[in-house]
PDB file of C-alpha atoms in Angstrom:
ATOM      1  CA  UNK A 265      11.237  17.722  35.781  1.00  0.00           C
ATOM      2  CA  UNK A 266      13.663  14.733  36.953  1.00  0.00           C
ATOM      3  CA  UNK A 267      14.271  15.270  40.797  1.00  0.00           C
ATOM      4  CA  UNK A 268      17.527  14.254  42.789  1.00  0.00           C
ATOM      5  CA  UNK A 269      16.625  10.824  44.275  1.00  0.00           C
ATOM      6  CA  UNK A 270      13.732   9.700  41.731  1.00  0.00           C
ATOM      7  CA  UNK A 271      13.605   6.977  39.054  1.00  0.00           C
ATOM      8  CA  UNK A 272      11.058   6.003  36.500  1.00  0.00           C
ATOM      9  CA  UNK A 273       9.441   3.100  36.758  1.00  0.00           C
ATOM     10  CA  UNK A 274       6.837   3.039  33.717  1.00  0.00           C
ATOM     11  CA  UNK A 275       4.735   5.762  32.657  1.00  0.00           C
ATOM     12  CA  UNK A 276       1.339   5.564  31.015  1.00  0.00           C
ATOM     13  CA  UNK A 277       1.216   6.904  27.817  1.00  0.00           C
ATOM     14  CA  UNK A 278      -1.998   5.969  26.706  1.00  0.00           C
ATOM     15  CA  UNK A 279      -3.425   8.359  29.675  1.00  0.00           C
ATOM     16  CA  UNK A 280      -2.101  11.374  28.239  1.00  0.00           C
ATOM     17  CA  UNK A 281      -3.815  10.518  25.052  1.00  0.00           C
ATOM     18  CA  UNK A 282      -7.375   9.353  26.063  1.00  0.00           C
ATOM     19  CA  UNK A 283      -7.227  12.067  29.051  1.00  0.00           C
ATOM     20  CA  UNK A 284      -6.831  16.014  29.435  1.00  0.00           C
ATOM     21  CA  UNK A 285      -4.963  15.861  32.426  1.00  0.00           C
ATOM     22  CA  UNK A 286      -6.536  18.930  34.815  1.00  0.00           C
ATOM     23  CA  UNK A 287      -4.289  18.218  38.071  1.00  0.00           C
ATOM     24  CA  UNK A 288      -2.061  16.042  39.335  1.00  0.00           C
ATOM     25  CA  UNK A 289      -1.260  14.080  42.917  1.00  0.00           C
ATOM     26  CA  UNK A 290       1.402  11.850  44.302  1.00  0.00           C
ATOM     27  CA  UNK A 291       0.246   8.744  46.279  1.00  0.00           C
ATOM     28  CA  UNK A 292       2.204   6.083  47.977  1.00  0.00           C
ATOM     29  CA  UNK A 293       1.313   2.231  47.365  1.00  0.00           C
ATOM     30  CA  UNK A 294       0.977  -0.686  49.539  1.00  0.00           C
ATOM     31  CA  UNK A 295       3.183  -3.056  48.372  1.00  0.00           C
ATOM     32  CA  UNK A 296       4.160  -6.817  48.786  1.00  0.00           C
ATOM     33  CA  UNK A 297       8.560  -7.632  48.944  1.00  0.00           C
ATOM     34  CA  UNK A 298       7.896  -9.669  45.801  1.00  0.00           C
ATOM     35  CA  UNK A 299       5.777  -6.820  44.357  1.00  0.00           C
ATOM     36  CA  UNK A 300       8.610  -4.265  45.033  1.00  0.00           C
ATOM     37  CA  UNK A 301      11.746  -6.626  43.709  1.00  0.00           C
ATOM     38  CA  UNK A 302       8.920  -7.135  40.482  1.00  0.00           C
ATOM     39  CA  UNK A 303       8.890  -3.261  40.148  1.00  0.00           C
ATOM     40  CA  UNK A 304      12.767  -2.988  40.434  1.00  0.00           C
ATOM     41  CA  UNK A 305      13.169  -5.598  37.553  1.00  0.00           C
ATOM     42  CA  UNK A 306      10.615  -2.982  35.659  1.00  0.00           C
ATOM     43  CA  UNK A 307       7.625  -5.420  34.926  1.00  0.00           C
ATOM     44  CA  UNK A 308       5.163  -3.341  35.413  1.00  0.00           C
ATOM     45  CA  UNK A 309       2.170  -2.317  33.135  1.00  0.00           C
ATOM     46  CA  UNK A 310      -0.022   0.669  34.119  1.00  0.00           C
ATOM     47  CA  UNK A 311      -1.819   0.796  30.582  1.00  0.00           C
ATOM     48  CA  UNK A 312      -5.484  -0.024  31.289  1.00  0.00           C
ATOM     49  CA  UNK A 313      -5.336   0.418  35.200  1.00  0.00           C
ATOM     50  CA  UNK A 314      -7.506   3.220  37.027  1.00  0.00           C
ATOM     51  CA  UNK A 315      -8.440   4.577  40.570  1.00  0.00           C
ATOM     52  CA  UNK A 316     -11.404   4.371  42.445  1.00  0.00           C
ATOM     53  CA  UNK A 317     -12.364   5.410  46.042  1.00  0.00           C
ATOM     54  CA  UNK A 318     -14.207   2.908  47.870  1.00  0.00           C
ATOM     55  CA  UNK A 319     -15.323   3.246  52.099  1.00  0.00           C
ATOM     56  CA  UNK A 320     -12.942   6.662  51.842  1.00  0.00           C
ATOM     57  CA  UNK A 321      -9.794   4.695  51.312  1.00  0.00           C
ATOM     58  CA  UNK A 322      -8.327   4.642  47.360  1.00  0.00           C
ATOM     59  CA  UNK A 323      -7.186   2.111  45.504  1.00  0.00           C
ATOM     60  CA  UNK A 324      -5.778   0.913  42.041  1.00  0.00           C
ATOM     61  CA  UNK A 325      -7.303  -1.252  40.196  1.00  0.00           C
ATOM     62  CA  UNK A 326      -5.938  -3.400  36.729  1.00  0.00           C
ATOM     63  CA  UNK A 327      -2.283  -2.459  37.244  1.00  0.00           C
ATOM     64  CA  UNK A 328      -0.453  -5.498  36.162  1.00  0.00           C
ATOM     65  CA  UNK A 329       3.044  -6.277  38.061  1.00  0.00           C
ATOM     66  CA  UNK A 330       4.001  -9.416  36.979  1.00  0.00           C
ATOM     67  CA  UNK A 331       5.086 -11.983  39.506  1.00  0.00           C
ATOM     68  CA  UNK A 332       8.589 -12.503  40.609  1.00  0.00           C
ATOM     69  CA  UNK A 333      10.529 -15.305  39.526  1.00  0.00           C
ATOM     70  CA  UNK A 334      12.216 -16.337  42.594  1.00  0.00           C
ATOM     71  CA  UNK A 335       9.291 -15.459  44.887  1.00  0.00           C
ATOM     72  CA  UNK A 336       7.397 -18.735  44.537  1.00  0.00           C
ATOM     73  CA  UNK A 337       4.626 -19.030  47.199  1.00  0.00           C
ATOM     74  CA  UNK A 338       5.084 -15.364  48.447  1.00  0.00           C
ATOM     75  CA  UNK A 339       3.622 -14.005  44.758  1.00  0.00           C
ATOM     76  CA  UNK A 340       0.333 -12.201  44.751  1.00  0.00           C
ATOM     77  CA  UNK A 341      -1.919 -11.814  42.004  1.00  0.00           C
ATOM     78  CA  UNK A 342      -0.827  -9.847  39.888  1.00  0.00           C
ATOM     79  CA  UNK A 343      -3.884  -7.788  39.087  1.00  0.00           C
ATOM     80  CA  UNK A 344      -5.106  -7.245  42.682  1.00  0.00           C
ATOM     81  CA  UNK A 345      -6.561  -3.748  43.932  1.00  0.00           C
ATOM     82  CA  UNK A 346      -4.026  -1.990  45.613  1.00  0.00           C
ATOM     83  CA  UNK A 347      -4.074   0.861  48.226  1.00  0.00           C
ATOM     84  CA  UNK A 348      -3.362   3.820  47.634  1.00  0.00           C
ATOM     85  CA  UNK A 349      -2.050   5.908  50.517  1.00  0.00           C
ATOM     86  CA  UNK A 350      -3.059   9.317  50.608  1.00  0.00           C
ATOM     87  CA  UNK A 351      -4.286  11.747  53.532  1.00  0.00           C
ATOM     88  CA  UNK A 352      -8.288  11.484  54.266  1.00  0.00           C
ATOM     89  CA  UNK A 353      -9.025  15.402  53.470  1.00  0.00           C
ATOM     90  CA  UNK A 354      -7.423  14.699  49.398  1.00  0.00           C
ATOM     91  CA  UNK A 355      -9.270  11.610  49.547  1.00  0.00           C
ATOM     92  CA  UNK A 356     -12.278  13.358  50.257  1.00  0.00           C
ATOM     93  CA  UNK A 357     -11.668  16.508  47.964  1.00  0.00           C
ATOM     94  CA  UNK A 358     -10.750  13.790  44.951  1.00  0.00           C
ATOM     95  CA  UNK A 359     -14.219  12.074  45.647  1.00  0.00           C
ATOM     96  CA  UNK A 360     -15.840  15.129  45.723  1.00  0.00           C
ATOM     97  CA  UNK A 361     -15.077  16.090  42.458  1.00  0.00           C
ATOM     98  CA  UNK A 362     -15.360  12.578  41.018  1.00  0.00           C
ATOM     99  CA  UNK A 363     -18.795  12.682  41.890  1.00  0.00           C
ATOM    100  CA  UNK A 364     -20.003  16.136  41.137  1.00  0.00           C
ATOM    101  CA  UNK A 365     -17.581  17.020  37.888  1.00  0.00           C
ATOM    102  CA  UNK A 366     -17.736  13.417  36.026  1.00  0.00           C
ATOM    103  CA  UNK A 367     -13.744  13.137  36.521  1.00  0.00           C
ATOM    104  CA  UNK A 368     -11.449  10.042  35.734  1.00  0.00           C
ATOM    105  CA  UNK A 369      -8.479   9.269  38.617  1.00  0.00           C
ATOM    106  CA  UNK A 370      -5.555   7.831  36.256  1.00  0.00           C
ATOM    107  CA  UNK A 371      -2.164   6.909  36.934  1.00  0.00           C
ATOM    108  CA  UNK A 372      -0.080   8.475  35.029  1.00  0.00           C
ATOM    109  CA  UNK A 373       3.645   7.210  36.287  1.00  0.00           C
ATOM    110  CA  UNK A 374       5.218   4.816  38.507  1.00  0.00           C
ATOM    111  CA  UNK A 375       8.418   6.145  40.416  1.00  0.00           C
ATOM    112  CA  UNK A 376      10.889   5.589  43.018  1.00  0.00           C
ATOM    113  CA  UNK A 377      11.211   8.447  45.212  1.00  0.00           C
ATOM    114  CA  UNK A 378      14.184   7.407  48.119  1.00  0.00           C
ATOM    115  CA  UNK A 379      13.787   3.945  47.964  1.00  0.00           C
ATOM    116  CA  UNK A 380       9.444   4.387  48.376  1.00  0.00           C
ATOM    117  CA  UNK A 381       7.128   3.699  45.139  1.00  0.00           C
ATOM    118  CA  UNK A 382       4.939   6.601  44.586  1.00  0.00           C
ATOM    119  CA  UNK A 383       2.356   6.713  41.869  1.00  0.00           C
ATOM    120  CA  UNK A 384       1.428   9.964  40.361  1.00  0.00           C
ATOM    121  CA  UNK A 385      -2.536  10.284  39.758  1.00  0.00           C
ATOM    122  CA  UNK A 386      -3.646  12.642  37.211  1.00  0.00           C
ATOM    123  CA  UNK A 387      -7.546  14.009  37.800  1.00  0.00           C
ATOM    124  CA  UNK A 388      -8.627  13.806  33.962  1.00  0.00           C
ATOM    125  CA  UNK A 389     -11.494  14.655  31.863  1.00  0.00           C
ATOM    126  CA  UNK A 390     -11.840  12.418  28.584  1.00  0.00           C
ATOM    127  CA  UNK A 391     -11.112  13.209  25.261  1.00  0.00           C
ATOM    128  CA  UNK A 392     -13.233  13.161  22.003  1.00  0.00           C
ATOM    129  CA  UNK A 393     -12.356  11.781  18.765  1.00  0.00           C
ATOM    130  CA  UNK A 394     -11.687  15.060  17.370  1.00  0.00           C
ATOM    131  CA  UNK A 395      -9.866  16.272  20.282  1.00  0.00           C
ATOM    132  CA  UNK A 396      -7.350  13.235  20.169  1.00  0.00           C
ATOM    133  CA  UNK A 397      -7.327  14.009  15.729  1.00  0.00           C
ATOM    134  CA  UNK A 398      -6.178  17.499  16.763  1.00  0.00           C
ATOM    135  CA  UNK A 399      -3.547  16.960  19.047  1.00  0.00           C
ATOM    136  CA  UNK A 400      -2.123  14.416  16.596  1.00  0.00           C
ATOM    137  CA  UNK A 401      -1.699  17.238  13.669  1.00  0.00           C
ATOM    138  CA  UNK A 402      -0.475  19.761  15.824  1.00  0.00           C
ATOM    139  CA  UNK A 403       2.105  17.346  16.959  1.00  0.00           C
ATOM    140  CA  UNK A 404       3.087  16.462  13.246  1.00  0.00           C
ATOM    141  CA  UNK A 405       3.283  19.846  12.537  1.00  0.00           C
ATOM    142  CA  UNK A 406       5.440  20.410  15.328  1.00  0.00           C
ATOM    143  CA  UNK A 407       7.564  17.729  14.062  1.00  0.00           C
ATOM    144  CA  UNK A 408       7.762  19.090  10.670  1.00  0.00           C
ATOM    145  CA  UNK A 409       8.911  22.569  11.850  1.00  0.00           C
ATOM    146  CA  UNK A 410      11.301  21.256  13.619  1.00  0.00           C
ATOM    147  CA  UNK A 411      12.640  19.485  11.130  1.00  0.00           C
ATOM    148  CA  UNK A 412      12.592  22.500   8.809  1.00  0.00           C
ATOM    149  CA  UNK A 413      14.754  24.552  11.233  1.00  0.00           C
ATOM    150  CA  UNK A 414      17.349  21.908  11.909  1.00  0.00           C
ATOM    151  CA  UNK A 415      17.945  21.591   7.785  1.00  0.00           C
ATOM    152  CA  UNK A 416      18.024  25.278   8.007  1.00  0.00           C
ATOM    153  CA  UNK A 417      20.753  25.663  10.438  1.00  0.00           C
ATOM    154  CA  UNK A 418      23.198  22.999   8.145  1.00  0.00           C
TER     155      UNK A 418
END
């Protein structure tokens, strides 16, 4: 689902695991120059980082984009809550449902879109133990079929 005009910057993996992934948004970020030149250079690690809605404004919170080498006093921490830059009514339909459903707001991928860094949130429920044990078997199966039908067609 690649569009004209987008590039990957790191996806999170371990979300799609941990997380049934109900819906999903696209939210710009309020970056830093050093921050952005960082994210070009791909140094970028969304694996424990999560949302959270705080005066009705969101923000990200644990994403790790290392510093840039050449940006000496103009670096910013690296772990520092960033805004997110959504309109006010999803703002307040997200924190509606984080509130009343029990809901998780995880980024799930990091992406230039024209030249802009957009993050794309997934709204997830968590998995159980068994649930993650299930999807790990039906992959394997998956994988075994597969394999099956590509010695078949030799």
């Amino acid at each position: 689902m690649r569009q004209p005009g987008t590039k990957t910057i790191a996806v999170n993996r371990k979300a799609r695991h941990d997380y049934f992934v109900q819906e999903t948004y696209e939210a710009g970020i309020e970056l830093f120059g050093t921050e952005v030149k960082s994210l070009r250079q791909g140094q970028v690690n969304l694996k424990d980082s999560w949302c959270d809605i705080q005066n009705g404004e969101l923000f990200i919170k644990q994403m790790h984009i290392s510093p840039y080498e050449k940006g000496n006093i103009f670096n910013k921490d690296p772990i520092r809550p960033r805004k997110l830059l959504m309109h006010k009514r999803e703002i307040l339909k997200l924190y509606g449902m984080l509130k009343q459903e029990g809901l998780t707001l995880v980024p799930l991928s990091l992406y230039f879109k024209n030249s802009r860094v957009k993050v794309e949130l997934g709204l997830c429920k968590g998995k159980k133990l068994y649930d993650k044990r299930d999807d790990i078997a039906k992959r394997d199966a998956k994988r075994t079929i597969d394999r099956a039908m590509k010695e078949r067609i030799r």
